[in-house]
Amino acid sequence: MKLQMHSIHFDADKQLTDFIAQKVNKLETFYDRIVDGEVFLKHNNKDGIDNKTVEIRLFVPGSTLFSQEDAPSFEAATDAAVEAMRRQLKRFKQKQMAH
């Protein structure tokens, strides 16, 4: 899978991008026909502690899957977004098998 990282209005360090790439690449074990993906990292201006946002967009044949999560750190937001995407991929795969 080809993965593109976009950090909006800041520069993400290599350790963070490697962590995210590792987590997102594990999604291929649930559905192996993922064409490519995009990850957007943002600082949002919300009051409170959950001010880091991770958006994951995966392109699969015939559809685009999207997940967005907010958390106090990019790592926690990545974990939550990858988990939500895992559930979507499983559902998508079951729907494909039914047809």
PDB file of C-alpha atoms in Angstrom, residues 13-84:
ATOM      1  CA  ASP A  13       9.173  14.119  13.099  1.00  0.00           C
ATOM      2  CA  LYS A  14      10.328  10.841  11.573  1.00  0.00           C
ATOM      3  CA  GLN A  15       9.532   8.822  14.706  1.00  0.00           C
ATOM      4  CA  LEU A  16       5.869   9.892  14.575  1.00  0.00           C
ATOM      5  CA  THR A  17       5.507   9.215  10.840  1.00  0.00           C
ATOM      6  CA  ASP A  18       7.157   5.797  11.208  1.00  0.00           C
ATOM      7  CA  PHE A  19       4.784   4.921  14.078  1.00  0.00           C
ATOM      8  CA  ILE A  20       1.738   5.928  12.033  1.00  0.00           C
ATOM      9  CA  ALA A  21       2.962   4.108   8.911  1.00  0.00           C
ATOM     10  CA  GLN A  22       3.526   0.927  10.916  1.00  0.00           C
ATOM     11  CA  LYS A  23       0.019   1.065  12.429  1.00  0.00           C
ATOM     12  CA  VAL A  24      -1.734   1.839   9.131  1.00  0.00           C
ATOM     13  CA  ASN A  25       0.209  -0.820   7.206  1.00  0.00           C
ATOM     14  CA  LYS A  26      -1.055  -3.438   9.669  1.00  0.00           C
ATOM     15  CA  LEU A  27      -4.553  -2.794   8.294  1.00  0.00           C
ATOM     16  CA  GLU A  28      -3.579  -4.768   5.194  1.00  0.00           C
ATOM     17  CA  THR A  29      -3.883  -7.951   7.246  1.00  0.00           C
ATOM     18  CA  PHE A  30      -7.636  -7.357   7.451  1.00  0.00           C
ATOM     19  CA  TYR A  31      -8.181  -6.439   3.786  1.00  0.00           C
ATOM     20  CA  ASP A  32      -5.407  -6.982   1.257  1.00  0.00           C
ATOM     21  CA  ARG A  33      -6.893  -5.007  -1.656  1.00  0.00           C
ATOM     22  CA  ILE A  34      -6.199  -1.524  -0.249  1.00  0.00           C
ATOM     23  CA  VAL A  35      -4.927   0.604  -3.139  1.00  0.00           C
ATOM     24  CA  ASP A  36      -3.407   3.484  -1.190  1.00  0.00           C
ATOM     25  CA  GLY A  37      -4.010   5.725   1.784  1.00  0.00           C
ATOM     26  CA  GLU A  38      -3.638   9.228   3.137  1.00  0.00           C
ATOM     27  CA  VAL A  39      -3.056  10.349   6.712  1.00  0.00           C
ATOM     28  CA  PHE A  40      -3.661  13.938   7.826  1.00  0.00           C
ATOM     29  CA  LEU A  41      -2.225  15.207  11.120  1.00  0.00           C
ATOM     30  CA  LYS A  42      -3.688  18.432  12.497  1.00  0.00           C
ATOM     31  CA  HIS A  43      -3.569  20.572  15.602  1.00  0.00           C
ATOM     32  CA  ASN A  44      -7.101  21.797  16.186  1.00  0.00           C
ATOM     33  CA  ASN A  45      -8.046  24.870  18.154  1.00  0.00           C
ATOM     34  CA  LYS A  46     -10.618  23.249  20.391  1.00  0.00           C
ATOM     35  CA  ASP A  47     -10.548  24.041  24.065  1.00  0.00           C
ATOM     36  CA  GLY A  48      -9.766  21.041  26.198  1.00  0.00           C
ATOM     37  CA  ILE A  49      -7.266  18.255  26.142  1.00  0.00           C
ATOM     38  CA  ASP A  50      -8.138  16.484  22.872  1.00  0.00           C
ATOM     39  CA  ASN A  51      -6.472  18.938  20.526  1.00  0.00           C
ATOM     40  CA  LYS A  52      -4.654  16.582  18.107  1.00  0.00           C
ATOM     41  CA  THR A  53      -6.554  15.122  15.149  1.00  0.00           C
ATOM     42  CA  VAL A  54      -5.635  12.179  12.931  1.00  0.00           C
ATOM     43  CA  GLU A  55      -7.615  11.504   9.765  1.00  0.00           C
ATOM     44  CA  ILE A  56      -7.104   8.291   7.797  1.00  0.00           C
ATOM     45  CA  ARG A  57      -8.499   7.863   4.294  1.00  0.00           C
ATOM     46  CA  LEU A  58      -8.074   4.485   2.582  1.00  0.00           C
ATOM     47  CA  PHE A  59      -8.892   3.877  -1.056  1.00  0.00           C
ATOM     48  CA  VAL A  60     -10.213   0.409  -1.830  1.00  0.00           C
ATOM     49  CA  PRO A  61     -11.667  -0.777  -5.158  1.00  0.00           C
ATOM     50  CA  GLY A  62     -15.078   0.847  -5.499  1.00  0.00           C
ATOM     51  CA  SER A  63     -15.014   2.872  -2.272  1.00  0.00           C
ATOM     52  CA  THR A  64     -13.152   5.223   0.049  1.00  0.00           C
ATOM     53  CA  LEU A  65     -13.056   4.558   3.797  1.00  0.00           C
ATOM     54  CA  PHE A  66     -12.531   7.417   6.253  1.00  0.00           C
ATOM     55  CA  SER A  67     -11.750   7.630   9.947  1.00  0.00           C
ATOM     56  CA  GLN A  68     -11.078  10.700  12.132  1.00  0.00           C
ATOM     57  CA  GLU A  69     -10.182  10.764  15.807  1.00  0.00           C
ATOM     58  CA  ASP A  70      -9.167  13.410  18.361  1.00  0.00           C
ATOM     59  CA  ALA A  71      -6.891  12.705  21.327  1.00  0.00           C
ATOM     60  CA  PRO A  72      -4.318  14.386  23.596  1.00  0.00           C
ATOM     61  CA  SER A  73      -1.456  12.936  21.492  1.00  0.00           C
ATOM     62  CA  PHE A  74      -1.037  11.922  17.876  1.00  0.00           C
ATOM     63  CA  GLU A  75      -0.155   8.383  18.956  1.00  0.00           C
ATOM     64  CA  ALA A  76      -3.413   7.936  20.889  1.00  0.00           C
ATOM     65  CA  ALA A  77      -5.420   9.476  18.053  1.00  0.00           C
ATOM     66  CA  THR A  78      -3.693   7.132  15.585  1.00  0.00           C
ATOM     67  CA  ASP A  79      -4.538   4.085  17.702  1.00  0.00           C
ATOM     68  CA  ALA A  80      -8.209   5.093  17.877  1.00  0.00           C
ATOM     69  CA  ALA A  81      -8.428   5.943  14.162  1.00  0.00           C
ATOM     70  CA  VAL A  82      -6.729   2.687  13.130  1.00  0.00           C
ATOM     71  CA  GLU A  83      -9.118   0.711  15.351  1.00  0.00           C
ATOM     72  CA  ALA A  84     -12.132   2.451  13.784  1.00  0.00           C
TER      73      ALA A  84
END
